Coordinates of C-alpha atoms and ligand atoms in Angstrom, one line a residue:
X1 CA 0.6 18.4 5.8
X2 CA -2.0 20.8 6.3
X3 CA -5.1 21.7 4.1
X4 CA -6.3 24.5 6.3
X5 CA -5.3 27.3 3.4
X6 CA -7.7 25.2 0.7
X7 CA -10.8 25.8 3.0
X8 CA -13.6 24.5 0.6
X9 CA -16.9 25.6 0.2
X10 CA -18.9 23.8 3.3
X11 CA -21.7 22.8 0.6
X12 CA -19.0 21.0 -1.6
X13 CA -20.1 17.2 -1.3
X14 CA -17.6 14.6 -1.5
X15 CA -18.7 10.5 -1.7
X16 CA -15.7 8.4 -1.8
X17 CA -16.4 4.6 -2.9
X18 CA -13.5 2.6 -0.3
X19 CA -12.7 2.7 3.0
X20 CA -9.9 1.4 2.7
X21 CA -5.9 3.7 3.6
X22 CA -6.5 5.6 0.2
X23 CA -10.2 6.4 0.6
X24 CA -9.7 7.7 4.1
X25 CA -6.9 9.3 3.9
X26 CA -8.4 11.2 1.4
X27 CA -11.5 11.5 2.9
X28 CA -9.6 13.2 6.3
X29 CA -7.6 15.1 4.2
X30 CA -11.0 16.6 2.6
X31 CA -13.2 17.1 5.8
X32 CA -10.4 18.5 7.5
X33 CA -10.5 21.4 5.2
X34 CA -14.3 21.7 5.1
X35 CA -16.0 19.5 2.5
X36 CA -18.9 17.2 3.6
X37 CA -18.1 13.9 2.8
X38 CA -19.6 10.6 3.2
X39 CA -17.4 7.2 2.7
X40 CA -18.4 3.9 1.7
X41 CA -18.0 0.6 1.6
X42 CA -19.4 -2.9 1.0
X43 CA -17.2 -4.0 4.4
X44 CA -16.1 -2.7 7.5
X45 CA -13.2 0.1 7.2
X46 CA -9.9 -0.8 6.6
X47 CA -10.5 -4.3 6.1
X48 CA -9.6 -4.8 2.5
X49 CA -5.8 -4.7 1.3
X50 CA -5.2 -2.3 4.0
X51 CA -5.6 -5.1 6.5
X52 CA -3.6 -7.6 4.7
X53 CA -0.8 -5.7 3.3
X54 CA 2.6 -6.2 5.2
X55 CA 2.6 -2.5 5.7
X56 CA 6.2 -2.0 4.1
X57 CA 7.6 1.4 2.9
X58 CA 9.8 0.0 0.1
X59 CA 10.5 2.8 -2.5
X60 CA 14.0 1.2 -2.5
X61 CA 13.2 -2.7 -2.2
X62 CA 10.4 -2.6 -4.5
X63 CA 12.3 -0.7 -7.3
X64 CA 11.7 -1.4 -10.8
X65 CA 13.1 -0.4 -14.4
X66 CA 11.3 1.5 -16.4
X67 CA 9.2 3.1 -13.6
X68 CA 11.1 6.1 -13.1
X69 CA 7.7 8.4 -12.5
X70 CA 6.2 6.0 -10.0
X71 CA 9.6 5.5 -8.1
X72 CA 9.6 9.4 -7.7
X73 CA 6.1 9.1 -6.3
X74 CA 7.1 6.4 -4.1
X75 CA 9.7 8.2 -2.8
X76 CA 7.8 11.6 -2.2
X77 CA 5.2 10.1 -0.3
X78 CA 8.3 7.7 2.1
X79 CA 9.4 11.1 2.7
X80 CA 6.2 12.0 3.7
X81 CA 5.5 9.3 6.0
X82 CA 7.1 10.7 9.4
X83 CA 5.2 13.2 9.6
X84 CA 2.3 11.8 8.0
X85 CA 2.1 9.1 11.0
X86 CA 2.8 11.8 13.9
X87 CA 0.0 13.9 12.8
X88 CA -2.5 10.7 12.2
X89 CA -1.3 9.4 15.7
X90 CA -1.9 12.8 17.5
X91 CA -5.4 13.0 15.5
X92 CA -6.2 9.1 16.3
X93 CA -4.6 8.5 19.6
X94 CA -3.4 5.2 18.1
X95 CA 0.5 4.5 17.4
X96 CA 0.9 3.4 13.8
X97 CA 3.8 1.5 15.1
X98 CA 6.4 3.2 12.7
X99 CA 9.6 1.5 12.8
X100 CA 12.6 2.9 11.4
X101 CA 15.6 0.1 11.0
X102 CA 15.2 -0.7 7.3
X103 CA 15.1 -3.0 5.1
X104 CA 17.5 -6.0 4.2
X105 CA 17.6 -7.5 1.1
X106 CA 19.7 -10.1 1.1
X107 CA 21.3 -12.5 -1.1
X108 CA 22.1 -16.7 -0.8
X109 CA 23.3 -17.4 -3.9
X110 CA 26.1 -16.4 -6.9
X111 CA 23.0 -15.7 -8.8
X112 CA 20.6 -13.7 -6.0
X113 CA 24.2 -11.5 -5.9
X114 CA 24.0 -10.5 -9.8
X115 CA 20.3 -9.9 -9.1
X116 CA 21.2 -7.5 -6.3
X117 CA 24.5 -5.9 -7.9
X118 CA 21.5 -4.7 -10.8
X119 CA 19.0 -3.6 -8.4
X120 CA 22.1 -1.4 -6.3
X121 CA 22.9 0.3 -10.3
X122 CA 19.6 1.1 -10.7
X123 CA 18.8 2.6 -7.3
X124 CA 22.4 4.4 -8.0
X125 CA 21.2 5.7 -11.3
X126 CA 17.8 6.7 -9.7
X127 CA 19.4 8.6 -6.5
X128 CA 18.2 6.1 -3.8
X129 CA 20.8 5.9 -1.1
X130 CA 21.7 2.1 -0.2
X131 CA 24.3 0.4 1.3
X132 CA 25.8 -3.1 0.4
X133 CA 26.9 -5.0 3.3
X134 CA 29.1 -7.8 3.4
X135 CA 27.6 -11.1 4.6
X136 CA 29.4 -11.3 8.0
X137 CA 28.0 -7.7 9.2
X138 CA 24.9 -8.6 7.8
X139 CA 25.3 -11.5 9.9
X140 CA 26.5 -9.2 12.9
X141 CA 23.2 -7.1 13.0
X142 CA 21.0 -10.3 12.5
X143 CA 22.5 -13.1 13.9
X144 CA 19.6 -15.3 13.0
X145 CA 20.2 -15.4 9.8
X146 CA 21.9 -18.5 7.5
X147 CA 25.4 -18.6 7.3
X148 CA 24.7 -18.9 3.6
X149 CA 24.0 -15.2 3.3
X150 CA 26.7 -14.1 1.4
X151 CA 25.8 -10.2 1.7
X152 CA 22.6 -7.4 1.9
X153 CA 21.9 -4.2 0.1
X154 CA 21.1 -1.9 3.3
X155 CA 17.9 0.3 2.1
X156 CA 18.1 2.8 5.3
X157 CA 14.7 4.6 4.3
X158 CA 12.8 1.4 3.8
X159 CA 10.8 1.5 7.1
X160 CA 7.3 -0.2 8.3
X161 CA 4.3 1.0 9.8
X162 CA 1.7 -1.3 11.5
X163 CA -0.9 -1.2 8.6
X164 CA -4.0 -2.6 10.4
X165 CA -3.4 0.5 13.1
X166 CA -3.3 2.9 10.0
X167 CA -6.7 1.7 9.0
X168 CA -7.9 2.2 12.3
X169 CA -6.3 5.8 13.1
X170 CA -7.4 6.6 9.7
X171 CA -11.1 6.2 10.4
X172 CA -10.6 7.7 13.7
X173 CA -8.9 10.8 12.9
X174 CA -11.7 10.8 9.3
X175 CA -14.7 10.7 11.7
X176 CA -12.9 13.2 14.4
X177 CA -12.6 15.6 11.0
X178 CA -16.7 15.1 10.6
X179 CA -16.5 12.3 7.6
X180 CA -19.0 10.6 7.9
X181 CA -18.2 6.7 7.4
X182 CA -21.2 4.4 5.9
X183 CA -19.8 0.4 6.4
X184 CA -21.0 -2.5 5.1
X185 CA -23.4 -0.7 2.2
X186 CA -22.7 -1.7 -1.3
X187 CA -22.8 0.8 -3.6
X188 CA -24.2 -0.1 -6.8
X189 CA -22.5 2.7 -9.0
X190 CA -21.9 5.6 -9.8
X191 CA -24.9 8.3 -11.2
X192 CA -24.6 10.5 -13.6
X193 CA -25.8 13.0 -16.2
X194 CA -24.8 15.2 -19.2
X195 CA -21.6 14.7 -18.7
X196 CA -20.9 14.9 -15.0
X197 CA -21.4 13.1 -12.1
X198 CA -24.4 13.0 -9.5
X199 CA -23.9 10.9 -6.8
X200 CA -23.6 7.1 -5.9
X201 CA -26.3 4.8 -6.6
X202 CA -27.2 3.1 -3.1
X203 CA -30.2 0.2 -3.3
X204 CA -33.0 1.8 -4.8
X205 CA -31.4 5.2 -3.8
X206 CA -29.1 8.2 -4.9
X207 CA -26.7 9.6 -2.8
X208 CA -25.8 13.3 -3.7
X209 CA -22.7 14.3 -4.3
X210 CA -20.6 16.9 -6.4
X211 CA -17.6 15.1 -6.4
X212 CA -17.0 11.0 -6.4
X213 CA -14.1 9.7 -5.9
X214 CA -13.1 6.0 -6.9
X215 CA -10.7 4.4 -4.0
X216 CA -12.7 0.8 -4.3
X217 CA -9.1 -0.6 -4.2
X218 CA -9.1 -4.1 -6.2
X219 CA -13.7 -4.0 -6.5
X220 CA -12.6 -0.3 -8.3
X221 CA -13.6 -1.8 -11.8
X222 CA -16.9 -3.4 -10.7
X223 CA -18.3 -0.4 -9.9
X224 CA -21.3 0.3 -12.6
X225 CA -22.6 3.2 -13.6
X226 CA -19.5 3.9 -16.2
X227 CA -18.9 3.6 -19.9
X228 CA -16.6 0.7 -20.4
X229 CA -13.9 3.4 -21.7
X230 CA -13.8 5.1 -18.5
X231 CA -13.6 2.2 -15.6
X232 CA -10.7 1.9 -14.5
X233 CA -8.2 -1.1 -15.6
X234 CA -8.0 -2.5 -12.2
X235 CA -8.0 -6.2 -11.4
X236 CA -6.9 -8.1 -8.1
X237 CA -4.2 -9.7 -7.5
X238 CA -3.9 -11.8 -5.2
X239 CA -1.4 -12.2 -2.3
X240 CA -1.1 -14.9 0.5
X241 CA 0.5 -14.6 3.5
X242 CA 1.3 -15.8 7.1
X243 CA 2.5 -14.5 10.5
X244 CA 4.6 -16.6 13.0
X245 CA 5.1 -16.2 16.5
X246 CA 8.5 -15.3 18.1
X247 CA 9.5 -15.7 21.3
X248 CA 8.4 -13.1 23.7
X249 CA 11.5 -10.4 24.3
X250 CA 13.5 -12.3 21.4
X251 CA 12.8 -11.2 18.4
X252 CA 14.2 -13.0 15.7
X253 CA 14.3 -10.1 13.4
X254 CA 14.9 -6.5 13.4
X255 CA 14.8 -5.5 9.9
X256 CA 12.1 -6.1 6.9
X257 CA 14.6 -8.8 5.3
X258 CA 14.2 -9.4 2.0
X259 CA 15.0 -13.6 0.5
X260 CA 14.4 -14.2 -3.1
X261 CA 10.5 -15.6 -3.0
X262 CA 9.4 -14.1 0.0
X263 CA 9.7 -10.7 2.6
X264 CA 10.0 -11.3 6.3
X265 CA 8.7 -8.2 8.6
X266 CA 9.0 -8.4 12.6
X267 CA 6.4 -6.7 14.1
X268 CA 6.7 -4.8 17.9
X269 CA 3.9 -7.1 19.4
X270 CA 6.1 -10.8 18.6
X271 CA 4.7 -11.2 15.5
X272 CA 6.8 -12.3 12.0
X273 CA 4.9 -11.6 9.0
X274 CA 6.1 -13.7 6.2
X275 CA 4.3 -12.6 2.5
X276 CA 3.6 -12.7 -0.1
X277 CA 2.1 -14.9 -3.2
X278 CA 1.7 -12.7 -6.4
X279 CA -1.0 -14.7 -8.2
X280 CA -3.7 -14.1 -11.3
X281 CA -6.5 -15.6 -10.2
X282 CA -9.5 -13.1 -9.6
X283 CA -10.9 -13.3 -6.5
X284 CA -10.0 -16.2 -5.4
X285 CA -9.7 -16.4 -1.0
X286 CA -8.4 -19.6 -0.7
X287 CA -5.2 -20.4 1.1
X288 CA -3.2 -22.8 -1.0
X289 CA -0.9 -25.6 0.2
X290 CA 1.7 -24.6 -2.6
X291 CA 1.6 -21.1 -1.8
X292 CA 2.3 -21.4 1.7
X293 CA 5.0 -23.8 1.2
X294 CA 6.6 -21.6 -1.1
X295 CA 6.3 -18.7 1.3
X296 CA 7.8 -20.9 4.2
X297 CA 10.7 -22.7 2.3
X298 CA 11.7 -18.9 0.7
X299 CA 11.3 -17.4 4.5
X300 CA 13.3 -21.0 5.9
X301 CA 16.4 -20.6 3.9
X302 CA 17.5 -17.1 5.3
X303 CA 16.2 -18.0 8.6
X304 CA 16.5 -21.5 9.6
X305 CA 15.2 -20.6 13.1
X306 CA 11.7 -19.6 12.1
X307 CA 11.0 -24.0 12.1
X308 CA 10.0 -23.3 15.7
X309 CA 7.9 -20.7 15.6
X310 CA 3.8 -21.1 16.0
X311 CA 1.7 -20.3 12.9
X312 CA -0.7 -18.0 14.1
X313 CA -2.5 -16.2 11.5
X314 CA -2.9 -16.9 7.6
X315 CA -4.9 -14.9 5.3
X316 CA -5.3 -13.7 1.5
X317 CA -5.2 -10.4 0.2
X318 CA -6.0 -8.5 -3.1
X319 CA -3.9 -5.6 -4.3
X320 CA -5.3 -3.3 -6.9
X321 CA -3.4 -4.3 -10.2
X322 CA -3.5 -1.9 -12.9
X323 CA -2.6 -2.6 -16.4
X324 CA 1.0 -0.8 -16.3
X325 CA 1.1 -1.8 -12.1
X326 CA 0.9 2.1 -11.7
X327 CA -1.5 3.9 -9.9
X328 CA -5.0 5.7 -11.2
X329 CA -4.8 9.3 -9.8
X330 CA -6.7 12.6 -10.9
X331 CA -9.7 13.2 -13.0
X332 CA -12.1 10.3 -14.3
X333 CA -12.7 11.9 -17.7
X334 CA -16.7 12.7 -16.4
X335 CA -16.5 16.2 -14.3
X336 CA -16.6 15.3 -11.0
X337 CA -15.3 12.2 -11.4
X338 CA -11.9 11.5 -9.6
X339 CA -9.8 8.1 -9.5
X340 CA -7.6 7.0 -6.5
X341 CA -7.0 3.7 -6.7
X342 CA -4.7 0.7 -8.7
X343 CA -1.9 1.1 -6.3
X344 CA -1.1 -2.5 -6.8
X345 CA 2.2 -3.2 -4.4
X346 CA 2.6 0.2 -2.6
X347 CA -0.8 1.2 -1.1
X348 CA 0.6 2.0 2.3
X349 CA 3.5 3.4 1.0
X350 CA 1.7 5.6 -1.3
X351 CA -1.3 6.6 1.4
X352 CA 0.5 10.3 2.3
X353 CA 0.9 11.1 -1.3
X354 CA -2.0 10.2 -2.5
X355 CA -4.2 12.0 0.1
X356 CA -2.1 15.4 -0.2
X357 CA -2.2 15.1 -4.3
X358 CA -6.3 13.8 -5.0
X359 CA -7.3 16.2 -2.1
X360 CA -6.0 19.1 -3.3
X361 CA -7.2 18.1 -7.3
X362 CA -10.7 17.9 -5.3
X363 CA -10.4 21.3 -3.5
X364 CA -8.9 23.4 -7.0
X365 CA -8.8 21.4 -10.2
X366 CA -5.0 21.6 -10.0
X367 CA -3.4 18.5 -11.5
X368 CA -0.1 18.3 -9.4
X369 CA 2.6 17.6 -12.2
X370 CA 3.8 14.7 -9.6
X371 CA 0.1 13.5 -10.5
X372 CA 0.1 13.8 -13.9
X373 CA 1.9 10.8 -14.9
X374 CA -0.8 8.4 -13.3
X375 CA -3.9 10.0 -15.1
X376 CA -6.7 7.4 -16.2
X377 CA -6.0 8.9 -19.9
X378 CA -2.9 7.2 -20.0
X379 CA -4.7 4.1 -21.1
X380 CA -6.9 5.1 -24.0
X381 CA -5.2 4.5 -26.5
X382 CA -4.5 0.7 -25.6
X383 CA -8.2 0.2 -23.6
Ligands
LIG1 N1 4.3 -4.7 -1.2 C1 4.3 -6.0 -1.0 C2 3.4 -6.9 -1.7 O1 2.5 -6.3 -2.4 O2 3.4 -8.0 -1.5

């Protein structure tokens, strides 16, 4: 999607706290169609839950009850993401590795089969085309898989993209468009006055800007600066994960499969990413015995053939929680004061989205009625 009808002013300044998929996307959205903007963040870009998600567009899989707004928001911005990755690869130069098989989500026992028989009424109920599939076809299209697996719901729109080379193309094609990127420089919060915002608070310093916009991912509600009323209920939640090894020219996997307790995603270059923990426990990195096990025994019992396979990378993420696991979008209840950020399990998923929708509330005040739903208001009565 284009911004070049929202030209800006060029004097409108834009800070964006997060270099992480949202905060760049927005931020190339932005410079693209004029604005100055500067990004920053206490690491190096794209190395926050960007880096360790499994990079999984799963407005299907991931369906929940009761979230009828956010599953229309997940599936806007899936629809989104074809295009979204040609025009980031022909801005970048780097494949996002968009794969396009699906998902499998798959069942072992009499009671993972109810499970999925509710999940297939509810993505019936909500429009979302999937498939069941017998277990011998399932079978058929991935022979590696247990003979226990009794059957699959098929979600055909449930693709992947290579989430460390969106973080990368990201801040390529953001510095191409003239954002200016600021790594490893923590920003201390957010300065303002009367009512509205002036800048970020650097070190001893203020960095002037007319708009800020909050895409600090899981560190969003550390940032000072804010009344307690209006920082934004966001706390981590952390996620281990692993990736395996498969033989080279052999994959074991096609499809993002789906087990009860764990996702398995094959990746192009060999590699079989096996996540992920859900746990409460701040920031906490370490790598836990219990959790890995878990991870392995889940990813084990739909495919027995992973025993073999080299460990060769583990690591712990932190996805942006909110209080109702929806995302923050829109205005920060200061003028000048936007929120992109809380996008707890579908930050990837929800990158094209959320760039088209917070741009565009940047460049005219709109508040896109897809938006609306995710505003930070929605929690003041219960804050
Ligand atoms: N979206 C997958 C996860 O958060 O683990």
């Amino acid at each position: 999607m284009s911004f070049g009808h929202l030209k800006s002013s060029p004097s409108r300044r834009v800070a964006i706290v997060g270099a992480g998929a949202i905060g760049l996307s927005i931020g190339w959205r932005l410079a693209a169609a004029g604005c100055s903007v500067d990004i920053f963040d206490r690491g190096a870009a794209g190395q926050g839950a960007t880096r360790a998600a499994g990079g999984m567009l799963a407005a299907a899989a991931e369906v929940e009850p009761a979230e009828d707004a956010l599953v229309a928001l997940c599936r806007r911005s899936q629809a989104m993401w074809a295009d979204f990755a040609a025009e980031l690869e022909a801005a970048s130069g780097i494949d996002v590795e968009l794969r396009r098989e699906g998902t499998l989500v798959i069942a072992l026992t009499a009671d993972d089969l109810g499970k999925l028989r509710r999940t297939a009424e509810l993505q019936q109920r909500l429009g979302i085309g999937t498939r069941w599939l017998p277990g011998g076809e399932v079978r058929r299209i991935e022979p590696y898989l247990s003979p226990r697996v009794s059957g699959a719901l098929h979600c055909p729109d449930d693709h992947q993209v290579e989430n460390r080379k969106v973080g990368a193309a990201l801040a390529r094609a953001y510095q191409a468009a003239g954002g200016r990127l600021h790594e490893h420089v923590a920003v201390e919060g957010i300065a303002t006055t009367d009512g509205r915002v002036l800048g970020l608070r650097i070190g001893d310093g203020l960095h002037e800007a007319d708009t800020v916009v909050v895409a600090a991912g899981a560190w969003s509600r550390g940032l000072g600066g804010l009344p307690d009323g209006l920082r934004p209920p966001v706390r981590p939640v952390k996620g281990q994960m692993l990736a395996l090894r498969m033989p080279s020219g052999e994959p074991l996997l096609r499809h993002v499969l789906w087990t009860p307790g764990a996702y398995l995603i094959p990746r192009r270059d060999g590699r079989l990413l096996i996540g992920a923990t859900v746990e409460e426990r701040g920031f906490d990195e370490n790598l836990t015995a219990g959790g890995l096990l878990s991870l392995l025994e889940s990813a084990w019992r739909a495919v027995p053939g992973i025993e073999e396979l080299p460990v060769e990378e583990t690591w712990v993420g932190f996805r942006p929680g909110s209080r109702d696991d929806a995302p923050i979008l829109g205005p920060g209840g200061i003028a000048g004061l936007v929120m992109a950020t809380g996008h707890h399990r579908n930050g990837i998923l929800l990158t094209p989205a959320t760039a088209e929708l917070v741009a565009r509330h940047v460049l005219t005040g709109e508040v896109d009625p897809a938006m609306a739903p995710f505003g930070i208001d929605r929690f003041s009565r219960t804050r």
